[in-house]
Coordinates of C-alpha atoms in Angstrom, one line a residue:
X282 CA 160.8 -108.7 -11.5
X283 CA 161.8 -109.4 -15.0
X284 CA 165.2 -108.1 -16.0
X285 CA 164.7 -108.6 -19.7
X286 CA 165.5 -105.4 -21.7
X287 CA 162.3 -104.1 -23.3
X288 CA 162.5 -102.5 -26.7
X289 CA 161.3 -98.9 -26.9
X290 CA 157.7 -98.4 -27.8
X291 CA 158.4 -95.1 -29.5
X292 CA 161.2 -92.6 -30.1
X293 CA 161.6 -88.9 -29.6
X294 CA 159.5 -87.1 -27.0
X295 CA 157.4 -90.2 -26.3
X296 CA 160.3 -92.6 -25.6
X297 CA 159.9 -94.5 -22.4
X298 CA 162.4 -95.5 -19.7
X299 CA 162.1 -99.1 -18.6
X300 CA 161.2 -99.9 -15.0
X301 CA 164.3 -102.0 -14.8
X302 CA 166.5 -99.1 -15.7
X303 CA 164.7 -96.8 -13.4
X304 CA 165.5 -99.2 -10.5
X305 CA 169.2 -99.6 -11.7
X306 CA 169.6 -95.8 -11.6
X307 CA 168.9 -95.9 -7.9
X308 CA 172.0 -98.0 -7.3
X309 CA 174.5 -95.5 -8.7
X310 CA 176.6 -94.4 -5.7
X311 CA 176.6 -90.7 -6.3
X312 CA 172.9 -90.6 -7.1
X313 CA 171.6 -93.1 -4.5
X314 CA 169.3 -92.2 -1.6
X315 CA 169.4 -93.8 1.8
X316 CA 166.7 -96.4 2.5
X317 CA 165.5 -95.8 6.1
X318 CA 161.7 -95.6 6.1
X319 CA 159.1 -98.1 7.3
X320 CA 155.4 -98.5 6.7
X321 CA 154.9 -96.6 10.0
X322 CA 157.1 -93.8 8.9
X323 CA 155.2 -93.5 5.6
X324 CA 151.8 -93.5 7.3
X325 CA 153.0 -90.8 9.7
X326 CA 154.3 -88.7 6.7
X327 CA 150.9 -89.1 5.1
X328 CA 148.9 -88.1 8.1
X329 CA 151.4 -85.3 8.8
X330 CA 150.9 -83.7 5.4
X331 CA 147.2 -84.3 5.0
X332 CA 146.0 -82.9 8.3
X333 CA 146.7 -79.2 7.9
X334 CA 144.9 -76.1 6.9
X335 CA 142.1 -78.1 5.3
X336 CA 140.6 -79.5 8.4
X337 CA 141.3 -76.3 10.5
X338 CA 139.9 -73.9 7.9
X339 CA 137.9 -75.4 5.0
X340 CA 135.4 -77.1 7.2
X341 CA 133.8 -73.8 8.1
X342 CA 133.9 -72.4 4.5
X343 CA 132.3 -75.5 3.0
X344 CA 129.6 -75.8 5.7
X345 CA 128.7 -72.1 5.8
X346 CA 128.7 -71.5 2.0
X347 CA 128.1 -74.8 0.2
X348 CA 126.7 -77.8 2.0
X349 CA 125.7 -77.1 5.6
X350 CA 125.8 -80.2 8.0
X351 CA 126.1 -82.4 4.8
X352 CA 129.7 -81.2 4.5
X353 CA 130.6 -84.5 6.2
X354 CA 129.3 -86.2 3.0
X355 CA 131.5 -83.8 1.0
X356 CA 134.5 -85.1 2.8
X357 CA 133.4 -88.7 2.0
X358 CA 133.0 -87.8 -1.7
X359 CA 136.5 -86.1 -1.8
X360 CA 137.9 -89.1 0.1
X361 CA 136.5 -91.5 -2.5
X362 CA 138.2 -89.5 -5.4
X363 CA 141.5 -89.7 -3.5
X364 CA 141.0 -93.4 -2.7
X365 CA 140.6 -94.2 -6.4
X366 CA 143.8 -92.4 -7.1
X367 CA 145.5 -93.9 -4.1
X368 CA 144.9 -97.4 -5.4
X369 CA 146.6 -96.4 -8.7
X370 CA 149.5 -94.8 -6.8
X371 CA 150.0 -97.8 -4.6
X372 CA 150.4 -100.1 -7.6
X373 CA 153.0 -97.8 -9.2
X374 CA 154.9 -97.0 -6.0
X375 CA 155.3 -100.8 -5.2
X376 CA 156.2 -101.7 -8.8
X377 CA 158.5 -98.7 -9.5
X378 CA 160.0 -97.8 -6.1
X379 CA 161.9 -94.8 -7.4
X380 CA 161.9 -91.2 -6.3
X381 CA 159.7 -88.9 -8.4
X382 CA 156.1 -90.2 -7.8
X383 CA 153.9 -89.4 -10.8
X384 CA 156.8 -88.1 -12.9
X385 CA 158.7 -91.5 -12.6
X386 CA 155.5 -93.5 -13.2
X387 CA 154.7 -91.4 -16.4
X388 CA 158.2 -91.9 -17.7
X389 CA 157.8 -95.7 -17.4
X390 CA 154.4 -95.9 -19.0
X391 CA 153.5 -92.9 -21.2
X392 CA 156.7 -91.3 -22.3
X393 CA 159.4 -88.6 -21.7
X394 CA 157.4 -85.5 -22.7
X395 CA 154.3 -86.5 -20.6
X396 CA 156.7 -87.3 -17.7
X397 CA 158.4 -83.9 -18.1
X398 CA 155.0 -82.2 -18.1
X399 CA 153.8 -83.9 -14.9
X400 CA 157.1 -83.3 -13.3
X401 CA 156.9 -79.6 -14.2
X402 CA 153.3 -79.6 -12.8
X403 CA 154.5 -81.2 -9.5
X404 CA 157.3 -78.7 -9.2
X405 CA 154.7 -75.9 -9.2
X406 CA 152.3 -77.8 -7.0
X407 CA 154.7 -78.5 -4.2
X408 CA 156.5 -75.2 -4.4
X409 CA 153.3 -73.1 -4.2
X410 CA 151.9 -75.5 -1.6
X411 CA 154.9 -75.2 0.6
X412 CA 155.0 -71.4 0.3
X413 CA 151.2 -71.0 0.9
X414 CA 151.3 -73.2 4.0
X415 CA 154.3 -71.3 5.4
X416 CA 152.5 -68.0 5.0
X417 CA 149.5 -69.5 6.7
X418 CA 151.6 -70.8 9.6
X419 CA 153.2 -67.4 9.9
X420 CA 149.8 -65.8 10.4
X421 CA 148.8 -68.3 13.1
X422 CA 152.1 -67.9 14.8
X423 CA 151.9 -64.1 14.9
X424 CA 148.4 -64.3 16.4
X425 CA 149.5 -66.7 19.1
X426 CA 152.6 -64.6 20.0
X427 CA 150.4 -61.5 20.2
X428 CA 147.6 -63.2 22.2
X429 CA 149.7 -65.2 24.7
X430 CA 152.9 -63.3 25.0
X431 CA 151.8 -59.8 24.1
X432 CA 154.6 -59.5 21.5
X433 CA 153.7 -58.1 18.1
X434 CA 155.8 -58.7 15.0
X435 CA 156.9 -55.5 13.3
X436 CA 154.5 -54.7 10.5
X437 CA 157.3 -54.5 7.9
X438 CA 158.2 -58.1 8.7
X439 CA 154.7 -59.5 8.8
X440 CA 154.3 -60.2 5.0
X441 CA 152.2 -58.7 2.2
X442 CA 149.0 -60.3 3.6
X443 CA 149.4 -58.3 6.8
X444 CA 150.3 -55.1 5.0
X445 CA 154.1 -55.6 5.4
X446 CA 156.9 -56.1 3.0
X447 CA 158.6 -59.3 4.1
X448 CA 157.3 -62.4 6.0
X449 CA 160.2 -63.2 8.2
X450 CA 158.6 -66.1 10.1
X451 CA 157.6 -67.9 6.9
X452 CA 161.1 -67.3 5.5
X453 CA 162.9 -68.7 8.6
X454 CA 160.5 -71.7 8.9
X455 CA 161.3 -72.9 5.4
X456 CA 165.1 -72.4 5.9
X457 CA 164.9 -74.4 9.1
X458 CA 163.0 -77.3 7.5
X459 CA 165.5 -77.2 4.6
X460 CA 168.3 -77.9 7.1
X461 CA 166.3 -80.8 8.6
X462 CA 165.7 -82.4 5.2
X463 CA 169.4 -82.1 4.3
X464 CA 170.5 -83.9 7.5
X465 CA 168.3 -86.9 6.6
X466 CA 165.0 -88.6 6.2
X467 CA 165.1 -90.4 9.5
X468 CA 165.4 -87.2 11.5
X469 CA 162.5 -85.8 9.4
X470 CA 160.4 -88.8 10.2
X471 CA 161.1 -88.5 14.0
X472 CA 160.2 -84.8 14.0
X473 CA 157.1 -85.5 11.9
X474 CA 156.0 -88.3 14.3
X475 CA 156.2 -85.9 17.3
X476 CA 154.2 -83.2 15.5
X477 CA 151.7 -85.6 14.1
X478 CA 151.0 -86.9 17.6
X479 CA 150.2 -83.3 18.6
X480 CA 147.9 -82.8 15.6
X481 CA 146.0 -86.0 16.0
X482 CA 145.6 -85.3 19.7
X483 CA 144.1 -81.9 18.9
X484 CA 141.7 -83.5 16.3
X485 CA 140.7 -86.2 18.8
X486 CA 140.2 -83.4 21.4
X487 CA 137.7 -81.7 19.0
X488 CA 135.8 -85.0 18.5
X489 CA 135.7 -86.1 22.1
X490 CA 135.2 -82.8 23.9
X491 CA 132.9 -81.3 21.2
X492 CA 130.6 -84.3 21.3
X493 CA 129.3 -83.1 24.7
X494 CA 128.2 -79.8 23.1
X495 CA 126.3 -81.1 20.1
X496 CA 122.7 -79.9 19.7
X497 CA 120.5 -81.9 17.4
X498 CA 118.7 -78.8 16.2
X499 CA 121.9 -77.7 14.4
X500 CA 121.6 -80.7 12.1
X501 CA 118.2 -79.5 10.8
X502 CA 118.1 -79.3 7.8
X503 CA 121.0 -81.8 7.2
X504 CA 120.9 -80.9 3.5
X505 CA 119.7 -77.3 3.2
X506 CA 117.6 -76.2 0.2
X507 CA 119.6 -75.6 -3.0
X508 CA 120.6 -72.0 -3.9
X509 CA 122.1 -70.7 -7.1
X510 CA 125.9 -70.2 -6.7
X511 CA 127.1 -66.7 -7.3
X512 CA 130.3 -67.1 -9.3
X513 CA 130.6 -63.6 -10.7
X514 CA 130.7 -64.9 -14.3
X515 CA 133.6 -64.6 -16.8
X516 CA 136.9 -66.3 -15.9
X517 CA 135.9 -66.4 -12.2
X518 CA 133.1 -68.9 -13.0
X519 CA 133.8 -72.7 -12.9
X520 CA 135.0 -74.1 -16.2
X521 CA 132.0 -76.4 -16.4
X522 CA 129.8 -73.3 -16.4
X523 CA 131.8 -71.5 -19.0
X524 CA 131.9 -74.5 -21.4
X525 CA 128.5 -76.1 -20.9
X526 CA 126.3 -73.5 -19.1
X527 CA 125.9 -75.8 -16.1
X528 CA 125.5 -73.6 -13.0
X529 CA 126.8 -75.2 -9.8
X530 CA 124.6 -74.8 -6.7
X531 CA 125.2 -74.2 -3.1
X532 CA 123.4 -76.5 -0.7
X533 CA 121.0 -79.2 -1.9
X534 CA 122.4 -82.5 -3.1
X535 CA 124.6 -80.9 -5.8
X536 CA 126.0 -78.5 -3.1
X537 CA 127.6 -81.6 -1.5
X538 CA 129.7 -82.1 -4.6
X539 CA 130.4 -78.3 -4.9
X540 CA 131.8 -78.5 -1.4
X541 CA 133.7 -81.6 -2.3
X542 CA 135.7 -79.6 -4.8
X543 CA 136.6 -77.2 -2.0
X544 CA 137.4 -79.6 0.8
X545 CA 139.5 -81.6 -1.7
X546 CA 142.3 -79.2 -0.6
X547 CA 142.2 -81.0 2.8
X548 CA 143.4 -84.3 1.2
X549 CA 146.2 -82.8 -0.9
X550 CA 149.5 -84.4 0.1
X551 CA 148.9 -88.1 0.4
X552 CA 150.5 -88.5 -3.0
X553 CA 153.7 -87.0 -1.5
X554 CA 154.2 -90.4 0.2
X555 CA 154.9 -91.9 -3.2
X556 CA 157.9 -89.6 -3.7
X557 CA 159.6 -91.4 -0.8
X558 CA 159.4 -94.8 -2.4
X559 CA 163.2 -94.9 -3.1
X560 CA 164.0 -94.3 0.6
X561 CA 161.7 -97.0 1.9
X562 CA 163.3 -100.2 3.1
X563 CA 160.6 -102.5 1.7
X564 CA 158.6 -100.4 -0.8
X565 CA 156.7 -103.4 -2.3
X566 CA 155.0 -104.0 1.0
X567 CA 155.2 -100.7 2.8
X568 CA 154.2 -98.1 0.1
X569 CA 150.6 -99.4 -0.3
X570 CA 150.2 -99.5 3.5
X571 CA 151.5 -96.0 3.9
X572 CA 149.5 -94.4 1.1
X573 CA 146.2 -96.2 1.8
X574 CA 146.6 -96.2 5.6
X575 CA 147.2 -92.5 5.9
X576 CA 144.3 -91.7 3.6
X577 CA 141.9 -93.9 5.5
X578 CA 142.9 -92.5 8.9
X579 CA 142.5 -88.9 7.8
X580 CA 139.2 -89.4 6.0
X581 CA 137.7 -91.0 9.2
X582 CA 139.0 -88.1 11.3
X583 CA 137.7 -85.5 8.8
X584 CA 134.2 -86.9 8.8
X585 CA 134.0 -87.2 12.6
X586 CA 135.3 -83.6 13.1
X587 CA 132.8 -82.2 10.6
X588 CA 129.9 -84.1 12.2
X589 CA 130.8 -82.8 15.7
X590 CA 131.5 -79.2 14.7
X591 CA 128.3 -78.7 12.6
X592 CA 126.5 -80.2 15.6
X593 CA 128.1 -77.7 18.0
X594 CA 127.3 -74.6 16.0
X595 CA 124.7 -73.9 13.3
X596 CA 126.3 -74.0 9.9
X597 CA 125.1 -70.4 9.0
X598 CA 127.1 -69.1 12.0
X599 CA 130.3 -70.9 11.5
X600 CA 133.6 -69.1 11.1
X601 CA 135.2 -69.1 7.6
X602 CA 138.7 -68.7 9.1
X603 CA 139.0 -70.7 12.3
X604 CA 135.8 -72.9 12.5
X605 CA 137.1 -75.4 15.0
X606 CA 138.4 -72.9 17.5
X607 CA 135.4 -70.6 17.1
X608 CA 133.0 -73.4 17.6
X609 CA 134.4 -73.9 21.1
X610 CA 134.3 -70.2 21.7
X611 CA 130.7 -70.2 20.8
X612 CA 130.0 -72.7 23.6
X613 CA 132.2 -70.8 26.1
X614 CA 135.1 -73.1 26.1
X615 CA 138.1 -70.8 25.5
X616 CA 140.7 -73.4 26.8
X617 CA 139.8 -75.8 24.0
X618 CA 139.8 -73.0 21.5
X619 CA 143.3 -72.0 22.5
X620 CA 144.5 -75.6 22.4
X621 CA 143.2 -76.0 18.8
X622 CA 144.9 -72.8 17.6
X623 CA 148.2 -74.1 19.1
X624 CA 147.7 -77.5 17.4
X625 CA 147.2 -75.7 14.1
X626 CA 150.4 -73.8 14.4
X627 CA 152.4 -76.9 15.4
X628 CA 150.7 -79.1 12.8
X629 CA 151.4 -76.8 9.8
X630 CA 155.1 -77.3 10.3
X631 CA 155.0 -80.9 9.1
X632 CA 152.7 -80.0 6.2
X633 CA 155.4 -77.5 5.0
X634 CA 158.3 -80.0 5.5
X635 CA 156.7 -82.9 3.7
X636 CA 155.6 -80.7 0.7
X637 CA 159.2 -79.5 0.5
X638 CA 160.3 -83.1 0.7
X639 CA 158.1 -84.0 -2.3
X640 CA 159.3 -81.1 -4.3
X641 CA 163.0 -82.0 -3.8
X642 CA 162.5 -85.7 -4.7
X643 CA 160.7 -84.9 -8.0
X644 CA 163.4 -82.3 -8.8
X645 CA 166.1 -84.9 -7.9
X646 CA 164.5 -87.6 -10.1
X647 CA 164.2 -85.2 -13.1
X648 CA 167.9 -84.2 -12.7
X649 CA 169.1 -87.8 -12.5
X650 CA 167.4 -88.4 -15.8
X651 CA 169.2 -85.4 -17.4
X652 CA 166.0 -83.4 -17.9
X653 CA 167.3 -80.9 -15.4
X654 CA 171.1 -80.3 -14.8
X655 CA 172.7 -83.4 -13.3
X656 CA 174.4 -81.2 -10.7
X657 CA 171.2 -81.4 -8.6
X658 CA 171.1 -85.3 -8.5
X659 CA 174.3 -85.7 -6.6
X660 CA 173.6 -86.9 -3.0
X661 CA 175.4 -85.9 0.1
X662 CA 178.3 -88.3 0.9
X663 CA 177.3 -88.7 4.6
X664 CA 173.5 -88.1 4.8
X665 CA 172.7 -89.6 1.3
X666 CA 170.1 -86.9 0.7
X667 CA 169.8 -84.7 -2.4
X668 CA 171.4 -81.7 -0.6
X669 CA 172.0 -79.5 -3.6
X670 CA 168.4 -79.6 -4.8
X671 CA 167.1 -79.3 -1.3
X672 CA 169.2 -76.2 -0.5
X673 CA 168.5 -74.4 -3.8
X674 CA 164.7 -75.1 -3.7
X675 CA 164.5 -74.3 0.0
X676 CA 166.1 -70.9 -0.5
X677 CA 163.9 -70.1 -3.5
X678 CA 160.7 -71.1 -1.8
X679 CA 161.6 -69.3 1.4
X680 CA 162.1 -66.1 -0.7
X681 CA 158.8 -66.6 -2.5
X682 CA 157.0 -67.1 0.9
X683 CA 158.7 -64.1 2.3
X684 CA 157.8 -61.6 -0.4
X685 CA 154.6 -63.0 -2.1
X686 CA 150.9 -63.2 -1.3
X687 CA 149.8 -66.4 -2.9
X688 CA 146.0 -66.4 -2.4
X689 CA 145.3 -66.1 -6.1
X690 CA 147.7 -68.9 -7.0
X691 CA 146.5 -71.4 -4.3
X692 CA 144.0 -73.0 -6.6
X693 CA 146.9 -74.1 -8.8
X694 CA 147.9 -76.5 -6.1
X695 CA 144.5 -78.2 -6.4
X696 CA 144.4 -78.4 -10.2
X697 CA 148.0 -79.6 -10.3
X698 CA 147.2 -82.5 -7.9
X699 CA 144.1 -83.6 -9.9
X700 CA 146.1 -83.5 -13.1
X701 CA 148.7 -85.8 -11.5
X702 CA 145.9 -88.2 -10.5
X703 CA 144.6 -88.4 -14.1
X704 CA 148.1 -89.1 -15.4
X705 CA 148.8 -91.8 -12.8
X706 CA 145.5 -93.6 -13.5
X707 CA 146.1 -93.5 -17.2
X708 CA 149.6 -94.9 -16.7
X709 CA 148.3 -97.9 -14.8
X710 CA 146.1 -98.8 -17.7
X711 CA 149.0 -98.4 -20.2
X712 CA 151.6 -100.2 -18.2
X713 CA 149.2 -103.2 -17.6
X714 CA 149.0 -103.5 -21.4
X715 CA 152.6 -102.9 -22.4
X716 CA 154.3 -104.7 -19.5
X717 CA 152.1 -107.5 -18.3
X718 CA 155.2 -109.4 -17.3
X719 CA 156.1 -107.0 -14.5
X720 CA 155.9 -108.3 -10.9
X721 CA 153.4 -106.1 -9.1
X722 CA 153.5 -106.5 -5.3
X723 CA 150.2 -104.5 -5.2
X724 CA 147.7 -104.6 -8.0
X725 CA 145.0 -102.0 -8.5
X726 CA 141.7 -103.9 -8.5
X727 CA 139.2 -103.8 -11.5
X728 CA 141.6 -102.4 -14.1
X729 CA 140.7 -100.6 -16.3
X730 CA 137.3 -99.8 -14.7
X731 CA 138.7 -98.3 -11.5
X732 CA 141.4 -96.1 -13.1
X733 CA 138.8 -94.8 -15.6
X734 CA 136.5 -93.9 -12.6
X735 CA 139.5 -92.2 -11.0
X736 CA 140.1 -90.2 -14.2
X737 CA 136.5 -89.2 -14.5
X738 CA 136.2 -88.2 -10.9
X739 CA 139.3 -86.1 -11.0
X740 CA 138.3 -84.4 -14.2
X741 CA 134.9 -83.5 -12.7
X742 CA 136.5 -81.8 -9.7
X743 CA 138.9 -80.0 -12.1
X744 CA 135.9 -78.7 -14.2
X745 CA 134.5 -77.2 -11.0
X746 CA 137.6 -75.0 -10.6
X747 CA 137.5 -71.4 -12.0
X748 CA 138.3 -70.9 -15.6
X749 CA 141.1 -68.4 -14.6
X750 CA 142.8 -71.2 -12.7
X751 CA 142.8 -73.3 -15.9
X752 CA 144.3 -70.4 -17.8
X753 CA 147.1 -69.9 -15.3
X754 CA 147.7 -73.7 -15.3
X755 CA 147.8 -73.7 -19.2
X756 CA 150.4 -70.9 -19.2
X757 CA 152.6 -72.7 -16.7
X758 CA 152.4 -76.0 -18.8
X759 CA 153.2 -74.1 -22.0
X760 CA 156.3 -72.7 -20.4
X761 CA 157.2 -76.2 -19.3
X762 CA 157.0 -77.5 -22.9
X763 CA 159.2 -74.7 -24.1
X764 CA 161.8 -75.5 -21.4
X765 CA 161.7 -79.2 -22.4
X766 CA 162.4 -78.6 -26.1
X767 CA 165.1 -76.0 -25.3
X768 CA 166.9 -78.1 -22.7
X769 CA 165.4 -81.3 -21.5
X770 CA 164.9 -83.2 -24.7
X771 CA 168.6 -82.8 -25.9
X772 CA 170.1 -83.4 -22.4
X773 CA 168.0 -86.4 -21.3
X774 CA 170.0 -89.6 -20.8
X775 CA 167.8 -91.4 -23.2
X776 CA 168.4 -88.8 -25.9
X777 CA 172.2 -88.8 -25.4
X778 CA 172.4 -92.6 -26.1
X779 CA 170.4 -92.3 -29.3
X780 CA 166.8 -91.5 -30.2
X781 CA 165.7 -95.0 -30.4
X782 CA 167.9 -96.5 -27.6
X783 CA 166.8 -97.5 -24.1
X784 CA 169.8 -97.2 -21.8

């Protein structure tokens, strides 16, 4: 990689931090993370976070309400959108192997304010994602305890979604995972590997066992006739309808893409792999393998599961809450149904842990740059993990999960991820132009065509989200801009060494 200092392209809020300096920052003893991850670890992390509530829940919702048996094509469409973004992430993660993912990439290519905005976005995305998954895990766990052990959680400790006041299980789960992340990434990787093995086994069980109960009649019609989508109008309607009058449909060919916007939730998380770039032993080689490998594995599993489940049970009869387990109940196979429910409970643990991991690494990177208090970027002297940021964020998210019902905010996770995809793709185009001299171990093919396609595909899915989700997202972003100008801009390390100086 070239070590020549590059002059700043702009001053003020759009000053950029050179790739070389970003890498040098990782070598400061007090702010350095331990490099312990391999390509296998990264792939396991990716599979661990991607296979979660999406495949265990969204399959039934999308099939029953939006696409029928063609939901398998919806997973393909969503997978293609993610693959376009993944190719852009792979180039950045191998070129700038620094914690922070899209935040760090934006700082090196677009500028400080855009980097802050995407970092602020990721903080919201990962925090809400972790809390939502923890609450979902708690619901599964309570059901299993009651069904198999006959032990019922006190109502007051079952959380708002169950009519209680505090979700004790969700709270304790996040605290336990916080402790694991403080101790070290290698321990996290080992726990993830064990849990991922359980999850993949359950998914393969669905595919192999379910194949014996497929009825060809359930695939007819494979693409059901189109029906108008009842959105309720107003802010509940998709933004594309509010702006342009286009009314999305359920079923039919366009229903496949409507469902794709829903099942996209099932892919959220592969970008978290990029946040671990700084803790990877050989990021130039292993980051592309981890990102693209985990996405490919999960897409193939998703498509296979959807084909099998929609063949086992007619799409109109599928469950919107536990489609995989209920499909086996429908064919009188309670053993498999119970095994799937257990797999869902075990599997959601890693989803929670890896989302929390991504949250802490973005927060750590922003703190190291001075945009957040530097107190949070000091690493543990023994474990070499950002223990301060991890503990503070873990406690805050545990409290949020314990006291809050987050159904209305869950869509923010989706729009936040798609927004990050847009910024990363744009950054690839910009950095190719401004720093053609950089050594790129992995190069996104067909630049700028492929990144432009990634931007367009992500924007299309964003437009299919409700207008009220856009409004909430805009409010959060506006708060972020205010925080930047009140604190981040004057405390950033670039700012403290002069408006026009690269440090």
